[in-house]
PDB file of C-alpha atoms in Angstrom:
ATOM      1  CA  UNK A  85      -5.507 -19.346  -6.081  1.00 67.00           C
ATOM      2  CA  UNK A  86      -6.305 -16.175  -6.191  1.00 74.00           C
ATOM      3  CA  UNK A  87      -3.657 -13.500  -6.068  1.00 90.00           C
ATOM      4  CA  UNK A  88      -0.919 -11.032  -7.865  1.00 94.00           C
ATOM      5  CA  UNK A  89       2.357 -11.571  -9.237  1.00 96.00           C
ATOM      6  CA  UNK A  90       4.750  -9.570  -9.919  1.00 97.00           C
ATOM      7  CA  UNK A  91       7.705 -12.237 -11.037  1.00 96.00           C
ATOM      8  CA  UNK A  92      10.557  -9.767 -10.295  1.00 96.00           C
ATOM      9  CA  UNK A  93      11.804  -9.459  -6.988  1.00 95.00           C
ATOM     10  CA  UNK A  94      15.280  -6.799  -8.648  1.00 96.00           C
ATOM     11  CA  UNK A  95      15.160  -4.890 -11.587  1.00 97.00           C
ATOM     12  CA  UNK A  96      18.946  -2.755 -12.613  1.00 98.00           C
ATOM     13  CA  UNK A  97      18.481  -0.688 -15.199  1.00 98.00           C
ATOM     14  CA  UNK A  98      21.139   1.978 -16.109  1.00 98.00           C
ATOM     15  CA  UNK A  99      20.139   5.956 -15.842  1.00 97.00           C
ATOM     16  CA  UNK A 100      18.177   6.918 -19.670  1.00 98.00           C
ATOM     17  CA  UNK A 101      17.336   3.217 -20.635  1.00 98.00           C
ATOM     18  CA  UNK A 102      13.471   2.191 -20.645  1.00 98.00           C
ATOM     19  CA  UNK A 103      11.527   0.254 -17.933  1.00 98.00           C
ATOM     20  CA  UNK A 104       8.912  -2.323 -17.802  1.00 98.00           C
ATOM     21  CA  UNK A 105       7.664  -3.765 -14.577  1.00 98.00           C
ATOM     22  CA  UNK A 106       5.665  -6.936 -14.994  1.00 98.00           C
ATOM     23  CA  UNK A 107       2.472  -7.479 -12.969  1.00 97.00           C
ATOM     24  CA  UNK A 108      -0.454 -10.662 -13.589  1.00 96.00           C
ATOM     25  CA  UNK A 109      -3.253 -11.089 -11.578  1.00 94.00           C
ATOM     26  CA  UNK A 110      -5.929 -13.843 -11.331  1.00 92.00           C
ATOM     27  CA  UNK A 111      -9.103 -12.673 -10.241  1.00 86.00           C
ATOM     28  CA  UNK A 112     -12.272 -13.287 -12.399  1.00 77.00           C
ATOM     29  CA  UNK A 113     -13.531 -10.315 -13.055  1.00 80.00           C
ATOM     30  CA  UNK A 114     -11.324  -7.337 -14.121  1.00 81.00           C
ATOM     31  CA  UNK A 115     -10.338  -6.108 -10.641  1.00 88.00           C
ATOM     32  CA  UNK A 116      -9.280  -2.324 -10.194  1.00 93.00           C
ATOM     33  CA  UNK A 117      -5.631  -2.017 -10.910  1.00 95.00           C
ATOM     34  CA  UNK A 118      -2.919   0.343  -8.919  1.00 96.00           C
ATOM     35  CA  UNK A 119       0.550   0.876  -9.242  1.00 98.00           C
ATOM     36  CA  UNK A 120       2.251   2.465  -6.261  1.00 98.00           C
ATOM     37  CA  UNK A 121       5.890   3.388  -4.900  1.00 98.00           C
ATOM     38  CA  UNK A 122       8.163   3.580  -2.050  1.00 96.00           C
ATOM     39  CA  UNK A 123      11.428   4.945  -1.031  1.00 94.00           C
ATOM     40  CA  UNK A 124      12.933   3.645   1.908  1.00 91.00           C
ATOM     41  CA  UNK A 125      11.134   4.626   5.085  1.00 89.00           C
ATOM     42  CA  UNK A 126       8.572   6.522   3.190  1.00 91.00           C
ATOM     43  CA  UNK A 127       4.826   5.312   2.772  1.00 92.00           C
ATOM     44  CA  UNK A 128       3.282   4.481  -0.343  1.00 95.00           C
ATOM     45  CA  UNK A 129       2.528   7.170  -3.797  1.00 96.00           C
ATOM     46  CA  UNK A 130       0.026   6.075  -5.767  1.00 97.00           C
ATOM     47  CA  UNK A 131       1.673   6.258  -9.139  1.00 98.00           C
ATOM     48  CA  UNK A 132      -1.491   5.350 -11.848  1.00 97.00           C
ATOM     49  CA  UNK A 133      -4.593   3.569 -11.404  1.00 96.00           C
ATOM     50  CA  UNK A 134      -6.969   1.679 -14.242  1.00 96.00           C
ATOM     51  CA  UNK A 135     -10.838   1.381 -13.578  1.00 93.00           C
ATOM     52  CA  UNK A 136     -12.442   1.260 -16.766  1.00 92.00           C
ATOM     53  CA  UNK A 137     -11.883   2.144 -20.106  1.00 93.00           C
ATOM     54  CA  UNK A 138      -8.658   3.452 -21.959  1.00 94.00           C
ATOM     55  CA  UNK A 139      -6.124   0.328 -21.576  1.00 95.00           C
ATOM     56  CA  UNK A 140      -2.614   2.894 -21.525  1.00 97.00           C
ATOM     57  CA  UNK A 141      -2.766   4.921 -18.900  1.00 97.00           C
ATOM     58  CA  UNK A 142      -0.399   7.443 -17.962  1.00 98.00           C
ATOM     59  CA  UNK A 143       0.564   8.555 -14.445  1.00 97.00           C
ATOM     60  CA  UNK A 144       2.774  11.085 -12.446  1.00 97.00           C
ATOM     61  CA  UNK A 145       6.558  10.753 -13.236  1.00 96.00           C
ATOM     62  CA  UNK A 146       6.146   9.881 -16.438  1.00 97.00           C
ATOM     63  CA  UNK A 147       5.370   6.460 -15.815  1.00 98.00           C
ATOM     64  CA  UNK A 148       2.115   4.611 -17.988  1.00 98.00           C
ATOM     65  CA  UNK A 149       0.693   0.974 -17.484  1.00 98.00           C
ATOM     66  CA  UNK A 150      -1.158  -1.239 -20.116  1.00 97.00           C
ATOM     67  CA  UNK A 151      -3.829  -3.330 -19.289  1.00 96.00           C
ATOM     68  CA  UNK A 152      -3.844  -6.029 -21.128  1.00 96.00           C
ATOM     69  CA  UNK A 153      -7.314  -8.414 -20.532  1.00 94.00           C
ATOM     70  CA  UNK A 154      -6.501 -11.327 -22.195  1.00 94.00           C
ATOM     71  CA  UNK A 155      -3.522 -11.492 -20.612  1.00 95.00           C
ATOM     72  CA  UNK A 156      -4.515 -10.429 -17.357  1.00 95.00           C
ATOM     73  CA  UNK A 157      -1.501  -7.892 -16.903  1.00 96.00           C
ATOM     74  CA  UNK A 158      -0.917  -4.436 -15.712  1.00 97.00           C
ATOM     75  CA  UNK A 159       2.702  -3.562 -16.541  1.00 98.00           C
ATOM     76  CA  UNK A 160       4.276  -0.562 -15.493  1.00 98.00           C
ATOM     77  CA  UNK A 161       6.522   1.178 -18.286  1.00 98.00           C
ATOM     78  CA  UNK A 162       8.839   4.110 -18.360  1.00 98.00           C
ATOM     79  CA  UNK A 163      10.360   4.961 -21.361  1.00 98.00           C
ATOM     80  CA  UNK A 164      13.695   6.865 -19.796  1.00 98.00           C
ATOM     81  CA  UNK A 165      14.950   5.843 -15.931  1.00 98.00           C
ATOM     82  CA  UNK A 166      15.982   8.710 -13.987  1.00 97.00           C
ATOM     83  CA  UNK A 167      18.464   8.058 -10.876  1.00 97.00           C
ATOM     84  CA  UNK A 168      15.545   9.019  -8.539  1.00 96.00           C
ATOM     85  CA  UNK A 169      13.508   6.089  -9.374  1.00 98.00           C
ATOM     86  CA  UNK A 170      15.588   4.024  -7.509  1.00 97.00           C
ATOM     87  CA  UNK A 171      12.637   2.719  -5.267  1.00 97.00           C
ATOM     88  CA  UNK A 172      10.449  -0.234  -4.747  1.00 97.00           C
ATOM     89  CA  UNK A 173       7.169  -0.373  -6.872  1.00 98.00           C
ATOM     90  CA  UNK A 174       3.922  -2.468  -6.019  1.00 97.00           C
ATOM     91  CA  UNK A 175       0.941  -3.597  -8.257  1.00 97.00           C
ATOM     92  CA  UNK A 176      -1.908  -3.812  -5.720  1.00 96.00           C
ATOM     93  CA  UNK A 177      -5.731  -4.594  -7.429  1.00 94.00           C
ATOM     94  CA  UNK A 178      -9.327  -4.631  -5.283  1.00 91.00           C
ATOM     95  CA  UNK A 179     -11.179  -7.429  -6.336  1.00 86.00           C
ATOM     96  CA  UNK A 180     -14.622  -6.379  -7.030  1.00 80.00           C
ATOM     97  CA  UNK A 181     -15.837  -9.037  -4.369  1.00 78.00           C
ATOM     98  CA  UNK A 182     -13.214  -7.527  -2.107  1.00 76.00           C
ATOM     99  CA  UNK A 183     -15.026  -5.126  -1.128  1.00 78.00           C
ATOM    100  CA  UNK A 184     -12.220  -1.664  -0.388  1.00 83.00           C
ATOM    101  CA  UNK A 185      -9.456  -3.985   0.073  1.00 89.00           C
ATOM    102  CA  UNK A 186      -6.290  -3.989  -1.857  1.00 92.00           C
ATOM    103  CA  UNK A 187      -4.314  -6.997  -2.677  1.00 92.00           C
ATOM    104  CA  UNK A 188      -0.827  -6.115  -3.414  1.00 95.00           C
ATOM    105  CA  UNK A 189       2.243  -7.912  -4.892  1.00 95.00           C
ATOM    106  CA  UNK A 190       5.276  -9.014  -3.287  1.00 95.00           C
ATOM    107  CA  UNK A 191       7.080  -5.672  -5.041  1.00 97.00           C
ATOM    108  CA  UNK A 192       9.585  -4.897  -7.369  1.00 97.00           C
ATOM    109  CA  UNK A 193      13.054  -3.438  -6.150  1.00 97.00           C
ATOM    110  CA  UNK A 194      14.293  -1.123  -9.034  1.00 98.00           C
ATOM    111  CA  UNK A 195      17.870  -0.091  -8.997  1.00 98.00           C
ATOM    112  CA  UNK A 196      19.236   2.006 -11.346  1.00 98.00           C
ATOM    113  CA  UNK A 197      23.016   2.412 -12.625  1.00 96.00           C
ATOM    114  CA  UNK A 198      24.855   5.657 -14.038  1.00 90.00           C
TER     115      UNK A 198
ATOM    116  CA  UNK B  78      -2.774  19.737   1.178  1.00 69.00           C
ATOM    117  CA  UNK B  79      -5.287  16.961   2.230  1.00 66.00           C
ATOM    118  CA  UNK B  80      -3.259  13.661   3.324  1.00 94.00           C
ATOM    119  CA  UNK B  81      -2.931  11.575   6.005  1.00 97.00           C
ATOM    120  CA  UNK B  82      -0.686  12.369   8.638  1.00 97.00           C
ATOM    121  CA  UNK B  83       1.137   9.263  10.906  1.00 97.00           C
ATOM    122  CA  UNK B  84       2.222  10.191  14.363  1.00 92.00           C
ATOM    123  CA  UNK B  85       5.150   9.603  15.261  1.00 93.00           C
ATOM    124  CA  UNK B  86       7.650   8.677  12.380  1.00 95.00           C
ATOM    125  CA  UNK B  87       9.281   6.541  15.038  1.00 97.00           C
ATOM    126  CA  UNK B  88       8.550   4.557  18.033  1.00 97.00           C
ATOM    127  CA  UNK B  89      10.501   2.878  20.422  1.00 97.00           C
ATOM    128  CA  UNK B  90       8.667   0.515  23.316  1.00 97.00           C
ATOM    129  CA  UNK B  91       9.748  -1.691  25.386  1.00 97.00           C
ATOM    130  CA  UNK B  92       8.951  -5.598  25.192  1.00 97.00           C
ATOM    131  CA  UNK B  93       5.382  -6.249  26.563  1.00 97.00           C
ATOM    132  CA  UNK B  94       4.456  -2.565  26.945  1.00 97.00           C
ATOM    133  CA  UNK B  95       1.408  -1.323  25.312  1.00 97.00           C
ATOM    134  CA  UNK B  96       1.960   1.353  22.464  1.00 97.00           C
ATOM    135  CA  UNK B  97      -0.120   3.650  20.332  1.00 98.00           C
ATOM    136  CA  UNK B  98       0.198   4.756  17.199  1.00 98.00           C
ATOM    137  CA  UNK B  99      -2.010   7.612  15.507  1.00 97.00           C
ATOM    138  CA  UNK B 100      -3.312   8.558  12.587  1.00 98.00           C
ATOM    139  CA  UNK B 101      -5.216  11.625  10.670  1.00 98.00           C
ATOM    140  CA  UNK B 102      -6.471  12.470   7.607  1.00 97.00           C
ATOM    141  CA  UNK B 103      -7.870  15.609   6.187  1.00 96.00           C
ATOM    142  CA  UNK B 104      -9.341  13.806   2.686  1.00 95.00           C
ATOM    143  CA  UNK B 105     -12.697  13.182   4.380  1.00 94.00           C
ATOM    144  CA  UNK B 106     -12.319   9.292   2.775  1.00 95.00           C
ATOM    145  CA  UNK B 107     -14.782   7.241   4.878  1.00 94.00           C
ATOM    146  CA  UNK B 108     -12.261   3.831   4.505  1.00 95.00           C
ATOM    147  CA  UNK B 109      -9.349   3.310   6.895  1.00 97.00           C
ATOM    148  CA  UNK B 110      -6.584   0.931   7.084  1.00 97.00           C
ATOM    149  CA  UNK B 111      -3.906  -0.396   8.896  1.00 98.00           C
ATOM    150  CA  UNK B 112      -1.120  -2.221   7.209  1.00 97.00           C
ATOM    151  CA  UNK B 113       1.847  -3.756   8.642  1.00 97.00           C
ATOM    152  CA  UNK B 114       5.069  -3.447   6.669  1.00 96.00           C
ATOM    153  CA  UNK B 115       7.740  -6.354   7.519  1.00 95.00           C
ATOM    154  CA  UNK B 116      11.032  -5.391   5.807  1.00 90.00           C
ATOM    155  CA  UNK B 117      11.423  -6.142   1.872  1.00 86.00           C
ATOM    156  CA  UNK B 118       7.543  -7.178   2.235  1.00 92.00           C
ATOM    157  CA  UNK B 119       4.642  -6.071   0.790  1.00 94.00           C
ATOM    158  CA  UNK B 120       2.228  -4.221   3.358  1.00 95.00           C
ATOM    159  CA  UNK B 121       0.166  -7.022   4.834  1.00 95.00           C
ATOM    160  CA  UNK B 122      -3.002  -5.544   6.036  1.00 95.00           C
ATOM    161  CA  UNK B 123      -4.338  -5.769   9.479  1.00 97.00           C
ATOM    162  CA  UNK B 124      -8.104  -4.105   9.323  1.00 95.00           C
ATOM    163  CA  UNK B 125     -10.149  -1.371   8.375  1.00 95.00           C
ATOM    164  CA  UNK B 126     -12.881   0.956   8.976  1.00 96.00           C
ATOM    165  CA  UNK B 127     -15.598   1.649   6.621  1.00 94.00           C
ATOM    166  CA  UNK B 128     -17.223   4.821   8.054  1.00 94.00           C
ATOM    167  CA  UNK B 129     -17.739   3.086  11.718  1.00 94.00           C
ATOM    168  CA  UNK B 130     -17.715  -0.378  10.594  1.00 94.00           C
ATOM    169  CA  UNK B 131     -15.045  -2.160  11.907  1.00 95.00           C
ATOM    170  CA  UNK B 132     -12.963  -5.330   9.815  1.00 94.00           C
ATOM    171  CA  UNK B 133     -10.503  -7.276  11.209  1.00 94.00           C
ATOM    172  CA  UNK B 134      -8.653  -9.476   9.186  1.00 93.00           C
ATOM    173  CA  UNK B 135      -8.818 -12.946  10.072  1.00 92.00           C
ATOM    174  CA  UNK B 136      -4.933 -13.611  10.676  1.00 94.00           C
ATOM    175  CA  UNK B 137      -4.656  -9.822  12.870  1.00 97.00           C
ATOM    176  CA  UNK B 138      -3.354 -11.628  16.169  1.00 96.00           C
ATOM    177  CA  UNK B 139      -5.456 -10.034  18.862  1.00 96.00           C
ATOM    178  CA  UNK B 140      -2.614  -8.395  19.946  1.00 96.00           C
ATOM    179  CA  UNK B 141      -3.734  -5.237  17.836  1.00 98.00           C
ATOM    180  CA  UNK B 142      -6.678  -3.765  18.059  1.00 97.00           C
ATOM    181  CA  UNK B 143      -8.261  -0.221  16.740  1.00 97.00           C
ATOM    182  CA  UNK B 144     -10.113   2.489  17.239  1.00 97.00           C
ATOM    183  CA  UNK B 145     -11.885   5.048  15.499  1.00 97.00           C
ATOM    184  CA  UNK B 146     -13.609   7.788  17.172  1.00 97.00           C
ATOM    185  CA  UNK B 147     -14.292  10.141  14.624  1.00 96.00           C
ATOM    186  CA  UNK B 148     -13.734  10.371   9.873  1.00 95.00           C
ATOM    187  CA  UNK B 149     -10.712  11.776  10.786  1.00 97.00           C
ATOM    188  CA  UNK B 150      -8.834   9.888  13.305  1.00 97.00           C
ATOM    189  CA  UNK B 151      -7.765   6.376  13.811  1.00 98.00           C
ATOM    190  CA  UNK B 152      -5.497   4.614  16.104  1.00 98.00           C
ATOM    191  CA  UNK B 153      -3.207   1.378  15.943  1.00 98.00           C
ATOM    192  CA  UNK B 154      -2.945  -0.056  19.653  1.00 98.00           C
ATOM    193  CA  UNK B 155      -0.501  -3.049  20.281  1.00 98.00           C
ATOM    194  CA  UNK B 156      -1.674  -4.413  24.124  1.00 97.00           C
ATOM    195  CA  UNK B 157       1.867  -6.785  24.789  1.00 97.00           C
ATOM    196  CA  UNK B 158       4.793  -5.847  21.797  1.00 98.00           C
ATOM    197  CA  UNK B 159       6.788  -8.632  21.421  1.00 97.00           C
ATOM    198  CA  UNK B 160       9.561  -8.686  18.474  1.00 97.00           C
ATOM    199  CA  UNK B 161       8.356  -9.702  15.995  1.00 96.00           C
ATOM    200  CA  UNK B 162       5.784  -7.193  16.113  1.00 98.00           C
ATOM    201  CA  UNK B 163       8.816  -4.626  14.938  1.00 98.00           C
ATOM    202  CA  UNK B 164       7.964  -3.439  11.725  1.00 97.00           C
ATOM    203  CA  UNK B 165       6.619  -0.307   9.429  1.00 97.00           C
ATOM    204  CA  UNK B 166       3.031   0.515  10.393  1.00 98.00           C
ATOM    205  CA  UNK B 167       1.462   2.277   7.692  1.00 97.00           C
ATOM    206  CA  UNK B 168      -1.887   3.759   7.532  1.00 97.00           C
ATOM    207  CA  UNK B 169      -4.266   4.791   4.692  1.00 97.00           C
ATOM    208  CA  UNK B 170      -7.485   6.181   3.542  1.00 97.00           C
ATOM    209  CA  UNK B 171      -9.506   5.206   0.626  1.00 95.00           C
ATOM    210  CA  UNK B 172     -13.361   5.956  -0.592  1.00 89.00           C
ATOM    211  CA  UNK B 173     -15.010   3.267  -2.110  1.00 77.00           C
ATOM    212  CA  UNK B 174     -13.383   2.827  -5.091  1.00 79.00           C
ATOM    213  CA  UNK B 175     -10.442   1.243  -2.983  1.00 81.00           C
ATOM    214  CA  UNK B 176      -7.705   4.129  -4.690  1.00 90.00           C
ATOM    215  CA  UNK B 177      -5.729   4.827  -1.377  1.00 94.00           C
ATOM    216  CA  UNK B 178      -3.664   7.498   0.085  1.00 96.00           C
ATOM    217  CA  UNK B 179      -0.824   5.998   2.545  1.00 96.00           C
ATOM    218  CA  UNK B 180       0.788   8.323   5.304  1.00 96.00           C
ATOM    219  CA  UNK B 181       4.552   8.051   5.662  1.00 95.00           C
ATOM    220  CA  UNK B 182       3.965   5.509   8.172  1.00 96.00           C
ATOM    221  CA  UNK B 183       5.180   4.544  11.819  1.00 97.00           C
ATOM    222  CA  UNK B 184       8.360   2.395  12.330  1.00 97.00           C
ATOM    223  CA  UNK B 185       8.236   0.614  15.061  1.00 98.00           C
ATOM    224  CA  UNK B 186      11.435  -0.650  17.283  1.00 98.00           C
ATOM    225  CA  UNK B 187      10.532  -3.088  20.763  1.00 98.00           C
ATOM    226  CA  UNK B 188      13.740  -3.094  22.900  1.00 96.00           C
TER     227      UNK B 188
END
């Protein structure tokens, strides 16, 4: 079936150690690929996005994601966790034949420790 | 600052009585969406507008239905809240490309 995973419902990480969030999809063709985040009773901030082209890209907070075609992943990395990204993070891709919808992930709680 | 702008943060309504819940944007997108946001769940969504074109999603209970009178504006009504209709209702705007900017959303309490 169709769909994303993101295989990890908690994440703890302690305050200046690195991050990688895991996210697979299985569409057929390479969808559009999103990563967004939300604090608790807050909507969702688009974090980075990947259309086309360079497979690292780099978004706000100094998060970056790897696409990775042949494995069909988007991972979300960080290479040093501040206290304030204590938050929940979704992968969400638009299948081409999706028209503008997004399919997201179930999320990934990250907690971090001091 | 363009965004998109959910009114109000919070709602309270009674069992069974209808409720509205708003929704601007200033980004000119021509995509809207609804999402409903159960607790530790992703955002499932409900429908969208693509300019005037409405799309319901085929598991929306007819409960909700929407309306879009203008780019700008688009509103969430719930005809008969029952509990388990309690949740985060977020809204967004996209252009075609599907990238979309989410308000801070609407939660939602039915008493």
């Amino acid at each position: 079936a169709q769909s994303v995973t993101q295989p990890d419902i908690h994440i703890t990480v302690s305050e200046g150690a690195s991050l990688e969030l895991r996210c697979n999809y299985s569409y057929g063709a390479t969808p559009y690929l999103f990563w967004y985040v939300q604090s608790p009773g807050q909507g969702l901030q688009l974090l980075l996005k990947y259309f086309s082209g360079d497979t690292l890209v780099q978004g706000i907070k100094g998060f970056e994601a790897e696409f990775k075609r042949s494995q069909s992943s988007f991972n979300l990395r960080k290479p040093s966790v501040h206290w304030s990204d204590a938050a929940e993070y979704f992968c969400a891709v638009r299948p081409l034949e999706y028209g503008n919808k997004l399919v997201f992930g179930a999320g990934t709680i990250l907690r971090v420790k001091s | 600052d363009a965004m998109v702008i959910q009114n109000p943060r919070y709602q309270v309504t009674q069992f069974g009585k209808p409720v509205t819940l708003s929704c601007s944007q200033t980004l000119n997108h021509n995509v809207m969406y609804w999402y409903q946001q159960k607790s530790s769940q992703a955002p499932k969504l409900l429908f969208h507008y693509y300019d005037k074109d409405f799309n319901n999603e085929a598991d929306t209970p007819d409960n909700f239905q929407s309306r879009r009178p203008n780019t700008s504006f688009c509103f969430l009504d719930i005809r008969s809240p029952g509990l388990g209709d309690a949740a985060m209702y977020l809204c967004a705007t996209s252009r075609d490309n599907g990238q979309s900017t989410f308000g801070s959303g609407t939660r939602l309490t039915v008493v």
